[in-house]
CSV table of C-alpha atoms and ligand atoms in Angstrom, one decimal:
chain,number,residue,atom,x,y,z
A,1,MET,CA,-75.1,127.8,5.0
A,2,ARG,CA,-74.6,130.1,7.9
A,3,TYR,CA,-71.1,131.1,9.3
A,4,LEU,CA,-70.6,132.1,12.8
A,5,SER,CA,-68.2,134.9,11.8
A,6,GLN,CA,-71.2,136.7,10.1
A,7,ILE,CA,-73.5,136.4,13.1
A,8,PHE,CA,-74.2,139.6,15.0
A,9,GLN,CA,-73.3,138.3,18.5
A,10,PRO,CA,-71.5,140.8,20.6
A,11,LEU,CA,-69.7,138.8,23.3
A,12,ILE,CA,-68.9,140.4,26.5
A,13,THR,CA,-67.4,139.4,29.9
A,14,ILE,CA,-69.2,140.7,33.0
A,15,PRO,CA,-66.8,140.9,36.0
A,16,LYS,CA,-68.3,139.6,39.3
A,17,GLY,CA,-70.6,142.0,41.0
A,18,ALA,CA,-70.6,144.5,38.0
A,19,LYS,CA,-73.6,146.4,36.8
A,20,LEU,CA,-74.8,147.0,33.4
A,21,LYS,CA,-76.7,150.2,32.5
A,22,ASN,CA,-77.0,150.6,36.3
A,23,THR,CA,-78.8,147.3,36.6
A,24,ASP,CA,-77.4,144.6,38.9
A,25,ILE,CA,-76.6,141.2,37.4
A,26,THR,CA,-78.7,139.0,39.7
A,27,CYS,CA,-79.2,135.6,38.0
A,28,LYS,CA,-77.5,133.2,35.6
A,29,SER,CA,-80.0,133.5,32.7
A,30,GLN,CA,-79.4,137.3,32.8
A,31,LYS,CA,-75.6,136.9,32.9
A,32,LEU,CA,-75.3,134.2,30.3
A,33,LEU,CA,-77.7,135.9,27.9
A,34,LEU,CA,-75.7,139.1,28.1
A,35,GLU,CA,-72.3,137.5,27.9
A,36,CYS,CA,-73.1,135.3,25.0
A,37,GLY,CA,-74.4,138.3,23.0
A,38,LEU,CA,-78.1,137.1,23.0
A,39,ILE,CA,-79.7,140.2,24.6
A,40,ARG,CA,-78.6,143.8,25.3
A,41,PRO,CA,-80.1,146.1,27.8
A,42,THR,CA,-81.3,149.6,26.6
A,43,SER,CA,-82.5,150.8,30.1
A,44,ALA,CA,-83.9,149.2,33.2
A,45,GLY,CA,-86.1,146.3,32.3
A,46,LEU,CA,-85.9,146.9,28.6
A,47,PHE,CA,-83.9,144.7,26.2
A,48,THR,CA,-82.9,144.4,22.6
A,49,ILE,CA,-83.3,140.8,21.6
A,50,LEU,CA,-80.3,140.0,19.4
A,51,PRO,CA,-80.3,137.6,16.3
A,52,LEU,CA,-79.5,134.2,18.1
A,53,ALA,CA,-82.0,134.8,20.9
A,54,ARG,CA,-84.6,135.9,18.3
A,55,ARG,CA,-84.1,132.5,16.5
A,56,ALA,CA,-84.8,130.7,19.7
A,57,ILE,CA,-88.0,132.8,20.3
A,58,ASP,CA,-89.1,132.2,16.7
A,59,LYS,CA,-88.7,128.4,17.2
A,60,LEU,CA,-90.7,128.6,20.4
A,61,GLU,CA,-93.5,130.6,18.6
A,62,ASN,CA,-93.6,128.1,15.9
A,63,LEU,CA,-94.0,125.2,18.4
A,64,ILE,CA,-96.8,127.2,20.0
A,65,HIS,CA,-98.6,127.8,16.6
A,66,LYS,CA,-98.4,124.1,15.9
A,67,CYS,CA,-99.8,123.2,19.3
A,68,LEU,CA,-102.7,125.7,19.1
A,69,GLU,CA,-103.6,124.5,15.6
A,70,HIS,CA,-104.7,121.3,17.3
A,71,VAL,CA,-107.3,123.1,19.3
A,72,ASN,CA,-108.4,125.2,16.3
A,73,ALA,CA,-107.2,128.4,17.9
A,74,GLN,CA,-107.0,131.3,15.4
A,75,ARG,CA,-104.2,133.9,15.4
A,76,MET,CA,-104.9,137.6,15.3
A,77,SER,CA,-103.4,140.9,16.4
A,78,LEU,CA,-104.8,143.5,18.7
A,79,PRO,CA,-103.3,147.0,19.0
A,80,SER,CA,-100.6,147.5,21.8
A,81,LEU,CA,-102.6,150.6,22.8
A,82,THR,CA,-105.8,150.1,24.6
A,83,SER,CA,-108.2,153.0,25.5
A,84,ALA,CA,-107.9,153.8,29.2
A,85,ARG,CA,-111.6,154.4,29.1
A,86,LEU,CA,-112.2,150.6,28.5
A,87,TRP,CA,-110.1,149.7,31.5
A,88,GLU,CA,-112.1,152.2,33.5
A,89,ARG,CA,-115.3,150.4,32.5
A,90,SER,CA,-113.9,147.1,33.6
A,91,GLY,CA,-112.7,148.6,36.9
A,92,ARG,CA,-109.1,147.5,36.3
A,93,LEU,CA,-107.7,150.9,35.7
A,94,ASP,CA,-107.6,151.7,39.5
A,95,GLN,CA,-106.9,148.1,40.4
A,96,VAL,CA,-103.7,147.7,38.3
A,97,GLY,CA,-103.0,151.4,38.0
A,98,ALA,CA,-99.4,151.9,39.1
A,99,GLU,CA,-98.2,149.1,36.9
A,100,LEU,CA,-99.7,150.6,33.7
A,101,LEU,CA,-97.6,152.6,31.2
A,102,MET,CA,-99.9,155.4,30.1
A,103,VAL,CA,-99.8,157.3,26.9
A,104,GLN,CA,-101.7,160.4,25.8
A,105,ASP,CA,-102.4,161.3,22.3
A,106,ARG,CA,-102.5,164.9,20.8
A,107,HIS,CA,-106.2,165.0,21.5
A,108,ASN,CA,-105.6,164.3,25.2
A,109,LYS,CA,-107.1,160.9,24.9
A,110,GLN,CA,-105.5,158.5,27.4
A,111,TYR,CA,-104.3,155.0,26.3
A,112,LEU,CA,-102.4,152.3,28.1
A,113,LEU,CA,-99.6,150.1,26.7
A,114,ALA,CA,-101.5,146.9,27.4
A,115,PRO,CA,-100.1,144.3,29.8
A,116,THR,CA,-102.9,141.9,28.7
A,117,HIS,CA,-106.0,142.2,26.5
A,118,GLU,CA,-109.1,140.8,28.3
A,119,GLU,CA,-110.9,144.2,27.9
A,120,ALA,CA,-109.9,144.6,24.2
A,121,VAL,CA,-111.1,141.1,23.3
A,122,THR,CA,-114.3,141.4,25.2
A,123,GLU,CA,-115.0,144.8,23.6
A,124,LEU,CA,-114.4,143.1,20.2
A,125,MET,CA,-117.0,140.5,21.0
A,126,ALA,CA,-119.4,143.1,22.2
A,127,ASP,CA,-118.8,145.1,19.0
A,128,VAL,CA,-119.6,142.2,16.7
A,129,GLY,CA,-122.2,140.7,18.9
A,130,PRO,CA,-124.5,139.3,20.0
A,131,LEU,CA,-122.8,136.2,18.8
A,132,SER,CA,-124.9,133.2,17.8
A,133,TYR,CA,-124.2,130.1,20.0
A,134,LYS,CA,-123.4,128.4,16.6
A,135,GLN,CA,-120.2,130.5,16.3
A,136,LEU,CA,-119.0,129.2,19.7
A,137,PRO,CA,-116.7,128.2,21.3
A,138,LEU,CA,-114.1,130.4,19.8
A,139,LEU,CA,-110.4,130.5,20.5
A,140,ILE,CA,-108.4,133.4,19.4
A,141,TYR,CA,-104.8,134.3,20.3
A,142,GLN,CA,-101.9,136.6,19.7
A,143,ILE,CA,-98.2,136.7,20.4
A,144,SER,CA,-97.2,140.3,21.0
A,145,ASN,CA,-95.1,142.6,23.2
A,146,LYS,CA,-96.8,143.5,26.5
A,147,TYR,CA,-95.9,146.2,29.0
A,148,ARG,CA,-95.7,146.5,32.8
A,149,ASP,CA,-94.2,149.3,34.7
A,150,GLU,CA,-92.5,147.2,37.2
A,151,LEU,CA,-91.4,148.9,40.4
A,152,ARG,CA,-88.1,147.0,40.3
A,153,PRO,CA,-87.3,145.3,37.0
A,154,LYS,CA,-84.8,142.6,37.7
A,155,HIS,CA,-83.3,139.2,36.7
A,156,GLY,CA,-83.1,140.3,33.0
A,157,LEU,CA,-85.9,138.8,30.9
A,158,LEU,CA,-87.5,137.2,34.0
A,159,ARG,CA,-89.0,140.5,35.2
A,160,ALA,CA,-88.8,143.1,32.4
A,161,ARG,CA,-91.0,146.1,31.6
A,162,GLU,CA,-91.5,145.1,28.0
A,163,PHE,CA,-92.0,141.3,27.3
A,164,GLN,CA,-93.3,139.0,24.8
A,165,MET,CA,-96.5,137.0,25.7
A,166,LEU,CA,-98.8,134.6,24.2
A,167,ASP,CA,-102.4,135.4,25.2
A,168,LEU,CA,-105.2,133.1,24.1
A,169,TYR,CA,-108.9,133.9,24.8
A,170,GLY,CA,-111.8,131.5,24.9
A,171,VAL,CA,-115.3,132.7,24.1
A,172,HIS,CA,-118.1,130.4,25.1
A,173,ALA,CA,-121.8,130.2,25.4
A,174,ASP,CA,-121.9,128.6,28.8
A,175,GLU,CA,-119.8,127.3,31.8
A,176,ALA,CA,-119.8,123.8,30.7
A,177,SER,CA,-118.3,124.6,27.3
A,178,ALA,CA,-115.8,126.8,29.0
A,179,ALA,CA,-114.7,124.0,31.4
A,180,SER,CA,-114.4,121.4,28.5
A,181,VAL,CA,-112.3,123.8,26.3
A,182,TYR,CA,-110.2,124.7,29.4
A,183,ASP,CA,-109.3,121.1,29.7
A,184,ASP,CA,-108.3,120.8,26.1
A,185,VAL,CA,-106.2,124.0,26.0
A,186,THR,CA,-104.4,123.3,29.3
A,187,GLY,CA,-103.8,119.8,28.0
A,188,VAL,CA,-102.1,121.4,25.0
A,189,TYR,CA,-100.0,123.6,27.2
A,190,ARG,CA,-98.9,120.6,29.2
A,191,ARG,CA,-97.7,118.9,26.0
A,192,LEU,CA,-95.9,122.1,24.9
A,193,PHE,CA,-93.9,122.2,28.2
A,194,ASP,CA,-93.2,118.5,28.0
A,195,SER,CA,-92.0,118.8,24.6
A,196,LEU,CA,-89.5,121.3,25.8
A,197,HIS,CA,-88.6,118.8,28.6
A,198,LEU,CA,-89.3,121.3,31.3
A,199,PRO,CA,-91.0,120.2,34.5
A,200,VAL,CA,-93.6,122.9,34.6
A,201,HIS,CA,-96.2,122.3,37.4
A,202,ARG,CA,-99.8,123.2,36.9
A,203,VAL,CA,-100.8,124.6,40.3
A,204,SER,CA,-104.3,125.7,41.5
A,205,ALA,CA,-104.2,129.5,42.2
A,206,PRO,CA,-106.5,132.2,43.4
A,207,PRO,CA,-107.7,134.3,40.3
A,208,GLY,CA,-106.7,137.6,41.9
A,209,GLU,CA,-107.3,140.9,40.1
A,210,MET,CA,-108.2,139.0,36.9
A,211,GLY,CA,-111.4,137.7,38.4
A,212,GLY,CA,-113.2,134.5,37.5
A,213,SER,CA,-113.7,131.0,39.0
A,214,VAL,CA,-110.9,128.7,38.1
A,215,SER,CA,-107.3,129.5,37.6
A,216,HIS,CA,-103.9,127.7,37.5
A,217,GLU,CA,-100.4,129.0,37.6
A,218,TRP,CA,-97.8,127.2,35.6
A,219,GLN,CA,-94.6,127.2,37.6
A,220,LEU,CA,-91.0,126.1,36.6
A,221,PRO,CA,-88.7,125.4,39.6
A,222,ALA,CA,-85.5,127.5,39.4
A,223,ALA,CA,-83.4,129.0,42.1
A,224,ALA,CA,-83.9,132.5,40.8
A,225,GLY,CA,-87.6,132.2,40.8
A,226,GLU,CA,-89.5,134.9,42.8
A,227,ASP,CA,-92.4,132.5,43.4
A,228,THR,CA,-92.5,129.3,45.4
A,229,VAL,CA,-94.2,126.0,45.1
A,230,ALA,CA,-94.9,123.3,47.7
A,231,VAL,CA,-93.8,119.9,46.4
A,232,CYS,CA,-95.1,116.7,48.3
A,233,PRO,CA,-92.3,114.2,48.7
A,234,SER,CA,-94.7,111.2,49.1
A,235,CYS,CA,-97.2,111.8,46.2
A,236,SER,CA,-95.5,114.5,44.1
A,237,HIS,CA,-98.5,116.7,44.2
A,238,VAL,CA,-97.6,120.4,43.8
A,239,SER,CA,-99.5,123.3,45.3
A,240,LEU,CA,-98.7,127.0,45.9
A,241,ARG,CA,-98.2,126.5,49.6
A,242,GLY,CA,-98.9,124.5,52.8
A,243,PRO,CA,-99.2,120.9,53.5
A,244,CYS,CA,-100.1,118.5,50.7
A,245,GLN,CA,-103.8,118.8,49.9
A,246,ARG,CA,-103.9,115.3,48.5
A,247,CYS,CA,-102.3,113.2,51.2
A,248,GLY,CA,-101.6,115.5,54.0
A,249,SER,CA,-97.8,115.2,54.1
A,250,GLU,CA,-95.5,118.0,54.9
A,251,THR,CA,-94.2,119.6,51.6
A,252,THR,CA,-90.8,120.9,50.4
A,253,THR,CA,-90.8,124.5,49.2
A,254,LEU,CA,-89.0,125.2,45.9
A,255,ASN,CA,-88.3,128.6,44.3
A,256,SER,CA,-90.1,128.8,40.9
A,257,ILE,CA,-90.8,131.0,38.0
A,258,GLU,CA,-94.4,131.6,36.9
A,259,VAL,CA,-94.2,130.9,33.1
A,260,GLY,CA,-98.0,130.9,32.4
A,261,HIS,CA,-101.4,131.6,34.0
A,262,THR,CA,-104.7,130.3,32.8
A,263,PHE,CA,-108.2,131.3,33.9
A,264,VAL,CA,-111.8,130.6,33.4
A,265,LEU,CA,-113.0,134.3,33.8
A,266,GLY,CA,-116.7,133.5,33.6
A,267,THR,CA,-118.7,136.7,33.0
A,268,ARG,CA,-116.2,138.9,34.8
A,269,TYR,CA,-115.6,141.1,31.7
A,270,SER,CA,-118.5,140.2,29.5
A,271,GLU,CA,-121.1,141.5,31.9
A,272,CYS,CA,-119.5,145.0,32.4
A,273,LEU,CA,-118.6,145.4,28.7
A,274,GLN,CA,-121.8,143.9,27.4
A,275,ALA,CA,-120.6,141.1,25.3
A,276,ARG,CA,-123.3,138.6,24.8
A,277,CYS,CA,-124.4,135.6,22.8
A,278,THR,CA,-127.8,134.4,21.8
A,279,PRO,CA,-128.7,130.8,23.0
A,280,PRO,CA,-131.0,128.8,20.9
A,281,ASP,CA,-134.2,129.5,22.9
A,282,SER,CA,-133.7,132.5,25.2
A,283,ASN,CA,-132.7,136.1,25.3
A,284,PRO,CA,-129.0,137.1,24.9
A,285,THR,CA,-126.8,136.1,27.9
A,286,PRO,CA,-123.3,137.3,28.7
A,287,LEU,CA,-120.5,135.3,27.2
A,288,VAL,CA,-118.4,133.0,29.4
A,289,MET,CA,-114.8,133.7,28.8
A,290,SER,CA,-111.4,132.2,29.6
A,291,CYS,CA,-107.8,133.3,29.0
A,292,TYR,CA,-104.5,131.5,28.7
A,293,GLY,CA,-101.2,133.4,29.0
A,294,ILE,CA,-97.6,132.1,28.5
A,295,GLY,CA,-94.7,134.6,29.0
A,296,ILE,CA,-92.6,133.8,26.0
A,297,THR,CA,-89.5,135.8,26.9
A,298,ARG,CA,-89.9,134.7,30.5
A,299,LEU,CA,-90.2,131.1,29.4
A,300,LEU,CA,-87.0,131.4,27.3
A,301,ALA,CA,-85.1,132.9,30.2
A,302,GLY,CA,-86.7,130.5,32.7
A,303,SER,CA,-85.7,127.4,30.7
A,304,ILE,CA,-82.1,128.7,30.6
A,305,GLU,CA,-82.3,129.4,34.3
A,306,HIS,CA,-83.5,125.9,34.9
A,307,LEU,CA,-81.2,124.0,32.6
A,308,SER,CA,-78.0,125.9,32.5
A,309,SER,CA,-74.9,125.8,34.7
A,310,GLU,CA,-73.3,129.0,36.0
A,311,THR,CA,-70.9,129.1,33.1
A,312,SER,CA,-72.7,127.4,30.1
A,313,ILE,CA,-76.1,127.8,28.6
A,314,ARG,CA,-78.3,124.8,28.0
A,315,TRP,CA,-81.4,125.1,25.9
A,316,PRO,CA,-84.4,122.9,25.5
A,317,ALA,CA,-83.2,121.2,22.3
A,318,PRO,CA,-86.2,122.1,20.1
A,319,ILE,CA,-85.6,125.8,20.6
A,320,ALA,CA,-81.7,126.0,20.5
A,321,PRO,CA,-80.9,128.8,18.0
A,322,TYR,CA,-79.0,126.3,15.9
A,323,THR,CA,-79.1,122.4,16.5
A,324,ALA,CA,-75.5,121.8,15.4
A,325,LEU,CA,-72.3,123.8,15.2
A,326,VAL,CA,-69.4,122.5,13.1
A,327,ILE,CA,-65.9,123.6,14.0
A,328,GLY,CA,-63.4,123.3,11.2
A,329,PRO,CA,-59.6,123.1,11.8
A,330,LYS,CA,-57.3,126.0,12.7
A,331,GLU,CA,-55.8,127.7,9.6
A,332,GLY,CA,-52.4,126.2,8.7
A,333,SER,CA,-52.8,123.1,11.0
A,334,LYS,CA,-52.2,119.5,9.9
A,335,GLU,CA,-56.1,119.0,9.8
A,336,TRP,CA,-56.4,122.1,7.6
A,337,LEU,CA,-54.9,120.0,4.7
A,338,SER,CA,-57.6,117.4,4.9
A,339,HIS,CA,-60.4,119.7,5.9
A,340,ASN,CA,-60.2,123.0,4.1
A,341,PRO,CA,-63.3,125.3,4.4
A,342,GLU,CA,-64.7,123.7,1.2
A,343,ARG,CA,-64.5,120.2,2.7
A,344,VAL,CA,-65.9,121.4,6.0
A,345,ARG,CA,-68.8,122.9,4.1
A,346,GLY,CA,-69.5,119.6,2.4
A,347,VAL,CA,-69.6,117.8,5.8
A,348,SER,CA,-71.9,120.5,7.1
A,349,GLN,CA,-74.2,120.1,4.2
A,350,LEU,CA,-74.6,116.5,4.9
A,351,ILE,CA,-75.4,117.3,8.6
A,352,THR,CA,-77.9,119.9,7.3
A,353,ASP,CA,-79.6,117.3,5.2
A,354,ALA,CA,-79.8,115.0,8.3
A,355,LEU,CA,-81.2,117.7,10.6
A,356,GLY,CA,-83.2,120.0,8.3
A,357,ASP,CA,-82.7,123.4,6.8
A,358,GLU,CA,-81.2,126.2,8.8
A,359,GLU,CA,-80.2,124.1,11.8
A,360,VAL,CA,-76.4,124.0,11.2
A,361,ILE,CA,-73.9,126.8,11.5
A,362,ILE,CA,-70.1,126.6,10.8
A,363,ASP,CA,-67.7,128.2,13.2
A,364,ASP,CA,-65.4,129.6,10.5
A,365,ARG,CA,-63.2,131.6,12.7
A,366,HIS,CA,-60.2,129.7,11.5
A,367,HIS,CA,-57.8,132.0,13.3
A,368,LEU,CA,-58.9,130.7,16.6
A,369,THR,CA,-57.8,127.3,17.9
A,370,ILE,CA,-60.2,124.4,18.1
A,371,GLY,CA,-60.0,124.4,21.8
A,372,LYS,CA,-61.0,128.1,22.2
A,373,ARG,CA,-64.0,127.7,19.7
A,374,LEU,CA,-65.0,124.5,21.5
A,375,MET,CA,-65.0,126.4,24.8
A,376,LEU,CA,-67.2,129.2,23.3
A,377,ALA,CA,-69.5,126.6,21.7
A,378,ASP,CA,-70.0,124.8,24.9
A,379,ARG,CA,-70.9,128.0,26.6
A,380,MET,CA,-73.5,128.7,23.9
A,381,GLY,CA,-75.0,125.2,24.4
A,382,TYR,CA,-75.4,124.0,20.8
A,383,PRO,CA,-77.1,120.6,21.3
A,384,TYR,CA,-74.6,119.0,18.8
A,385,ILE,CA,-71.0,120.3,18.3
A,386,ILE,CA,-69.0,118.6,15.5
A,387,VAL,CA,-65.3,119.1,15.5
A,388,CYS,CA,-63.0,118.3,12.6
A,389,GLY,CA,-60.0,117.6,14.9
A,390,ARG,CA,-56.9,115.4,15.1
A,391,SER,CA,-58.7,112.2,13.8
A,392,SER,CA,-60.2,114.0,10.8
A,393,THR,CA,-56.8,113.3,9.0
A,394,ASP,CA,-57.5,109.5,9.4
A,395,THR,CA,-58.6,107.3,6.5
A,396,PRO,CA,-61.6,107.3,6.6
A,397,PRO,CA,-61.8,110.6,8.6
A,398,LYS,CA,-63.3,110.6,12.0
A,399,TYR,CA,-65.2,113.4,13.7
A,400,GLU,CA,-65.7,114.4,17.4
A,401,LEU,CA,-69.2,114.7,18.4
A,402,TYR,CA,-70.1,116.6,21.6
A,403,ARG,CA,-73.7,116.5,22.8
A,404,SER,CA,-74.4,119.2,25.3
A,405,ASN,CA,-78.0,118.5,25.6
A,406,SER,CA,-80.0,119.1,28.8
A,407,GLY,CA,-79.3,116.5,31.5
A,408,HIS,CA,-76.8,114.4,29.5
A,409,GLU,CA,-73.5,115.8,30.2
A,410,GLU,CA,-70.8,113.4,28.9
A,411,PRO,CA,-67.1,113.1,30.0
A,412,GLY,CA,-65.8,113.3,26.4
A,413,PRO,CA,-66.8,113.3,22.7
A,414,LEU,CA,-67.9,110.4,20.6
A,415,LEU,CA,-65.4,109.7,17.8
A,416,LEU,CA,-67.4,108.7,14.6
A,417,GLU,CA,-67.0,108.3,10.9
A,418,LEU,CA,-69.3,110.4,8.7
A,419,SER,CA,-72.2,108.0,8.2
A,420,PRO,CA,-72.5,106.8,11.8
A,421,LEU,CA,-72.3,110.4,12.8
A,422,LEU,CA,-75.2,111.4,10.5
A,423,GLU,CA,-77.1,108.4,11.7
A,424,HIS,CA,-76.6,109.5,15.3
A,425,ILE,CA,-77.7,113.0,14.6
A,426,LYS,CA,-80.8,111.9,12.6
A,427,GLN,CA,-82.2,110.5,15.8
A,428,SER,CA,-82.5,114.0,17.2
A,429,GLN,CA,-85.1,114.8,19.7
A,430,PRO,CA,-87.4,117.2,17.9
A,431,LYS,CA,-88.6,114.5,15.6
A,432,LEU,CA,-89.3,112.1,18.5
A,433,PHE,CA,-91.2,114.7,20.2
A,434,ASN,CA,-93.3,115.3,17.1
A,435,LYS,CA,-94.3,111.7,17.0
A,436,CYS,CA,-95.3,111.8,20.7
A,437,ILE,CA,-97.3,115.0,20.2
A,438,ASN,CA,-99.1,113.4,17.3
A,439,SER,CA,-100.1,110.2,19.1
A,440,PHE,CA,-101.4,112.4,21.9
A,441,TYR,CA,-103.7,114.2,19.6
A,442,VAL,CA,-104.9,111.0,17.9
A,443,LEU,CA,-105.8,109.6,21.4
A,444,LEU,CA,-107.5,112.9,22.3
A,445,PHE,CA,-109.4,112.8,19.0
A,446,LEU,CA,-110.5,109.2,19.6
A,447,TRP,CA,-111.5,110.0,23.2
A,448,LYS,CA,-113.7,112.9,22.0
A,449,ARG,CA,-115.3,110.7,19.4
A,450,PHE,CA,-116.0,108.1,22.0
A,451,VAL,CA,-117.6,110.7,24.4
A,452,LEU,CA,-119.7,112.0,21.5
A,453,LEU,CA,-120.9,108.5,20.6
A,454,PHE,CA,-121.7,107.8,24.3
A,455,GLN,CA,-123.7,111.1,24.5
A,456,CYS,CA,-125.7,110.1,21.4
A,457,MET,CA,-126.4,106.7,22.9
A,458,ILE,CA,-127.6,108.2,26.1
A,459,HIS,CA,-129.8,110.6,24.2
A,460,LEU,CA,-131.4,107.8,22.2
A,461,VAL,CA,-132.0,105.7,25.3
A,462,LEU,CA,-133.6,108.7,27.1
A,463,SER,CA,-135.7,109.8,24.1
A,464,ASP,CA,-136.9,106.1,23.8
A,465,HIS,CA,-137.7,106.2,27.4
A,466,HIS,CA,-139.9,109.2,27.1
A,467,ARG,CA,-141.9,107.9,24.1
A,468,PRO,CA,-145.5,107.4,25.1
B,501,ZN,ZN1,-98.9,114.3,48.9
């Protein structure tokens, strides 16, 4: 069992208009993350991720690993340093130049702290190639720290110089395979955002400096966002700008945060870096590649930006650092007699059994009043807060249950005896979401089998037709 008094969480209060390490506090996720002791700046655009935020990120990463398992993506790790020579060969060294953090080793060899790894992955494919078409399609990914020398880092984790990113790369024999895998992976990304209850829009976008044919931005509406999306009031279609491409209506412009970007890159990198595969009956051809990025730390800050009030954090329930916080009585109070720390621990253990391991934490700062601790807990946004308050001296005891989950603000707590309380908590969202994810994959699997069967039938009919 974890106790809040032992958690390293340096709370601070930031006065209005104050600066921290010479950086302006410009948006609520930045302010709340700092005040609640979740992050700490080291210099402009660089942050230490403190234990509770690290837990939230770990949970997000675990969700991602589970999702990517469904498309058979394999995890790996590339070095953070990429040879500058490689970026020269792809032509991006000049293109991205100013935003790259460069490093020189003792032999005067130039490296860059990579903001992304298309070159590195493509060179890997060239190095082991030419690949047989039988090895393809291949999906490989990593979650690692990336670097971008932002001119003006701002909004805390939303525009930092070092950030965590999921980058997934698809390697294909041809365009058709790339397109089909693109649909599968973006489908999985869709489910990931849905499972976090975030209205992330997939918006067609120009590929820009990345190159390639198809690209989508994944945009989360939030006031602090530096991008905008155009939402159609009649058909809900979302585009980057202009009147609705689907029905022609005028659109409403919303600020939004780009939390992901996906591309079919085509042969943009494989041609210049000579990464090829061998089709069954012809000479080696350049690989067709795709890439799929999600900014992990940006998604975390973006979801807080989207869900929170000015004064209280709200998390997507599946990634809250702890799902439930239990507040015991103040030392020496009437409730203290019925609910001493040992008894509170017993109640918390039962809640742990209902929620799963490591999801419950006890606020054991008994010298603070319940009201003060409840205020702090609300600010941290634990999805469930259980208080052993006045009614915990009843026979049988009753507990106050506060649910501070996204979008369901309630006027007061529920007052419940222990077993209805546990029952209530058991029906927590993450489990529901797992069911919904699983049925999605079953349907996807059945659909793919159906398509395969259909293709076989067509093939049989055609080969019949051609028989002399
Ligand atoms: Zn429309």
